[in-house]
Coordinates of N, CA and C in Angstrom, one line a residue:
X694 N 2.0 -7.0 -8.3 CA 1.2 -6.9 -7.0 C 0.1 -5.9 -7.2
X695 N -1.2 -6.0 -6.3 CA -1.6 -4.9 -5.9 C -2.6 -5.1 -5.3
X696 N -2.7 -3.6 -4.7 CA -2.8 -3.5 -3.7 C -3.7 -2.7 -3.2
X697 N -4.7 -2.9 -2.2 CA -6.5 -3.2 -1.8 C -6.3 -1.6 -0.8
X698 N -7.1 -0.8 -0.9 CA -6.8 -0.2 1.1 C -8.7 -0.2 1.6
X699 N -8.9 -0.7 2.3 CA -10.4 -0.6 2.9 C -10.3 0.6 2.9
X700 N -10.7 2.0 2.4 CA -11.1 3.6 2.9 C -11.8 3.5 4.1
X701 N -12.7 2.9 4.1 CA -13.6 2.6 5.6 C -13.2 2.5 6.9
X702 N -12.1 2.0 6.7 CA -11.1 1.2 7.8 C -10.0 2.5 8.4
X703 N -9.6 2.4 7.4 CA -8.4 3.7 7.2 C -9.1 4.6 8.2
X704 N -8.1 5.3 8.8 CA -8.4 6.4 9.9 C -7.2 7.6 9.6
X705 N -6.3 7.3 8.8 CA -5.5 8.7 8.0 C -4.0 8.6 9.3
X706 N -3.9 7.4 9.8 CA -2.7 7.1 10.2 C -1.3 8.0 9.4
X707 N -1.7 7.4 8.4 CA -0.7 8.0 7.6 C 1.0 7.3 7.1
X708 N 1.1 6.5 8.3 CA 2.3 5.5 8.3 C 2.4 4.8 6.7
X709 N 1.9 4.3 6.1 CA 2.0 4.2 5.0 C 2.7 5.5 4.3
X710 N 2.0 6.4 4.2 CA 2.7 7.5 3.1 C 4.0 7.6 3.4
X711 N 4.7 7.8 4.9 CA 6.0 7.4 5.2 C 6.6 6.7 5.4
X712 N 6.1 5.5 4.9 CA 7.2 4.5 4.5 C 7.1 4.1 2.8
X713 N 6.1 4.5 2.4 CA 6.1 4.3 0.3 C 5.8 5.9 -0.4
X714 N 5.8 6.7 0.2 CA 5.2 7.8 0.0 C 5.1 8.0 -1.5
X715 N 6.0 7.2 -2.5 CA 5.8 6.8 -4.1 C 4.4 6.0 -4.8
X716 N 3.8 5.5 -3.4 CA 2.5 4.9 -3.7 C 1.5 5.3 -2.7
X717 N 1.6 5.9 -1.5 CA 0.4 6.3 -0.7 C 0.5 7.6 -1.1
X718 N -0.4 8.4 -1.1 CA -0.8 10.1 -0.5 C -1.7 10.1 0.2
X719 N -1.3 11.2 1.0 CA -2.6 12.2 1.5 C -3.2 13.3 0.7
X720 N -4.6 13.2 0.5 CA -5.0 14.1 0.1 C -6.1 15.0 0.9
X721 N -5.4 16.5 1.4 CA -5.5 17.0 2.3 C -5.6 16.5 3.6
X722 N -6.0 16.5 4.5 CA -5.5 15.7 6.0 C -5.3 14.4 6.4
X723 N -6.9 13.8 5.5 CA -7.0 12.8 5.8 C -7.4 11.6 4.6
X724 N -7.7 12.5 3.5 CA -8.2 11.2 2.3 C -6.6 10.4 1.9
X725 N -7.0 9.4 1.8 CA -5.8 8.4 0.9 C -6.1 8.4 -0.1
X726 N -4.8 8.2 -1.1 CA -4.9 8.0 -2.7 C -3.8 7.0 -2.2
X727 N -3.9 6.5 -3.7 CA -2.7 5.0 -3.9 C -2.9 4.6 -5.4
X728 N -2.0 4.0 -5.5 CA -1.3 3.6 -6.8 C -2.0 1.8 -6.7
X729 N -2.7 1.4 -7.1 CA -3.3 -0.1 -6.9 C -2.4 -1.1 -7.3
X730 N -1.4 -0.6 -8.5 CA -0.6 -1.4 -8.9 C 0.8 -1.3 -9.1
X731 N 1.4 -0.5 -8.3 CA 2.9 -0.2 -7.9 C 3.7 -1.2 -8.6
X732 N 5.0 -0.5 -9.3 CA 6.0 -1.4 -9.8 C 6.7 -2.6 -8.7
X733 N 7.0 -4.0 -9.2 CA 7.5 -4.4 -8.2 C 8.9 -3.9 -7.4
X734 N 9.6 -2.9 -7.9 CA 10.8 -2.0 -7.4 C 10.0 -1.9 -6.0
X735 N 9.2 -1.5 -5.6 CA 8.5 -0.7 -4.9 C 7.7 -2.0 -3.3
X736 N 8.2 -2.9 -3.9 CA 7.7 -4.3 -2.7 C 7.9 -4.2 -2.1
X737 N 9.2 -3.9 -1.6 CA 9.3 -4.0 0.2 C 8.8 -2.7 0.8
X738 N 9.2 -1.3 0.1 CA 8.3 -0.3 0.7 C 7.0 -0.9 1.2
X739 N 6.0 -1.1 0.1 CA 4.6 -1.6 0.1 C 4.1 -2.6 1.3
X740 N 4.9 -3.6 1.5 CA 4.9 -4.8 2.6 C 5.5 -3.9 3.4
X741 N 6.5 -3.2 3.4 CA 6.6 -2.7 5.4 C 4.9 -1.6 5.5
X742 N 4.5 -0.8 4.7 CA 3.6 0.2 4.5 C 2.0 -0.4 5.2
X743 N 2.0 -1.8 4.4 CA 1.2 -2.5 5.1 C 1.0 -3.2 7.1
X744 N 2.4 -4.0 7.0 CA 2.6 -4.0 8.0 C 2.4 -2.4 9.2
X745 N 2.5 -1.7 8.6 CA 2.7 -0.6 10.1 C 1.6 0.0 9.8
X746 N 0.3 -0.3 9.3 CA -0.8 0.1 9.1 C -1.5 -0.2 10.5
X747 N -1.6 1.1 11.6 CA -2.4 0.7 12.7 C -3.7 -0.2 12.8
X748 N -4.5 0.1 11.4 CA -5.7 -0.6 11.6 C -6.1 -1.8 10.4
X749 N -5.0 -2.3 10.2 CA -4.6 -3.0 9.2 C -5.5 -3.2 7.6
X750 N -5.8 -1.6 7.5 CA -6.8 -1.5 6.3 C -5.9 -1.7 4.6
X751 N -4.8 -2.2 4.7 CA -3.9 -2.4 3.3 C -3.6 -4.4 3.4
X752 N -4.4 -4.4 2.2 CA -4.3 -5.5 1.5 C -3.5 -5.5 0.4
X753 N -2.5 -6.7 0.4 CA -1.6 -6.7 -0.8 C -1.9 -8.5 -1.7
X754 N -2.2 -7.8 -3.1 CA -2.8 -9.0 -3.6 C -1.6 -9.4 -4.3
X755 N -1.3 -10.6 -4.6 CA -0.6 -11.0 -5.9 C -1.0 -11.6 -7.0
X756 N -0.6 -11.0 -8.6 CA -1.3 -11.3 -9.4 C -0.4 -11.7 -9.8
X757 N -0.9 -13.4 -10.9 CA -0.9 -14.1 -11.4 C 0.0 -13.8 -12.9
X758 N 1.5 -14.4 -12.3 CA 2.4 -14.4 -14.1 C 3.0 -13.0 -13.5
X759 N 3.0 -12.1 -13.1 CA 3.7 -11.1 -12.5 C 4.6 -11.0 -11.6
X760 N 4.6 -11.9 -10.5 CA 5.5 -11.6 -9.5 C 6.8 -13.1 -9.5
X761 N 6.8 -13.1 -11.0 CA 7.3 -14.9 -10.7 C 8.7 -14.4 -10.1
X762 N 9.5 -15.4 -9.5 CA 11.6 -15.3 -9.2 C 11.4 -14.0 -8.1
X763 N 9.8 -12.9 -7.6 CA 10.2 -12.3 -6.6 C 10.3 -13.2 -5.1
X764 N 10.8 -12.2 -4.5 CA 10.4 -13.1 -2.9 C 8.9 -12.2 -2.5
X765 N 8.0 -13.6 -1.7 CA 6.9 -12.9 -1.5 C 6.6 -11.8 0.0

């Protein structure tokens, strides 16, 4: 997988970091950092992370020969 975040979009919600906090940070209040390509271990964090994104700036791609036998 991996995975997109608009910074533009982003408003430092933060909900992400608490629910994958293994792939979102804050850096100082409000900048995001992220991991673009998170182990798949880390999926459903990632997909709820996105979901509870107030302003739905997390896009999750799927790449090709990587995610084969997961659920999407």
């Amino acid at each position: 997988m991996r995975i997109v975040v608009d910074l533009n979009r982003c408003q430092g919600y933060a909900q992400c970091v608490f629910l994958a906090h293994e792939v979102f940070r804050l850096r100082g209040e409000e900048a995001l950092s992220y991991e673009p390509n998170p182990d798949g271990a880390r999926r459903l964090q990632v997909r709820r992370a996105a979901a509870a994104c107030p302003v739905q700036a997390i896009v999750i791609e799927r790449l090709e020969g990587t995610d084969r036998g997961a659920a999407p």
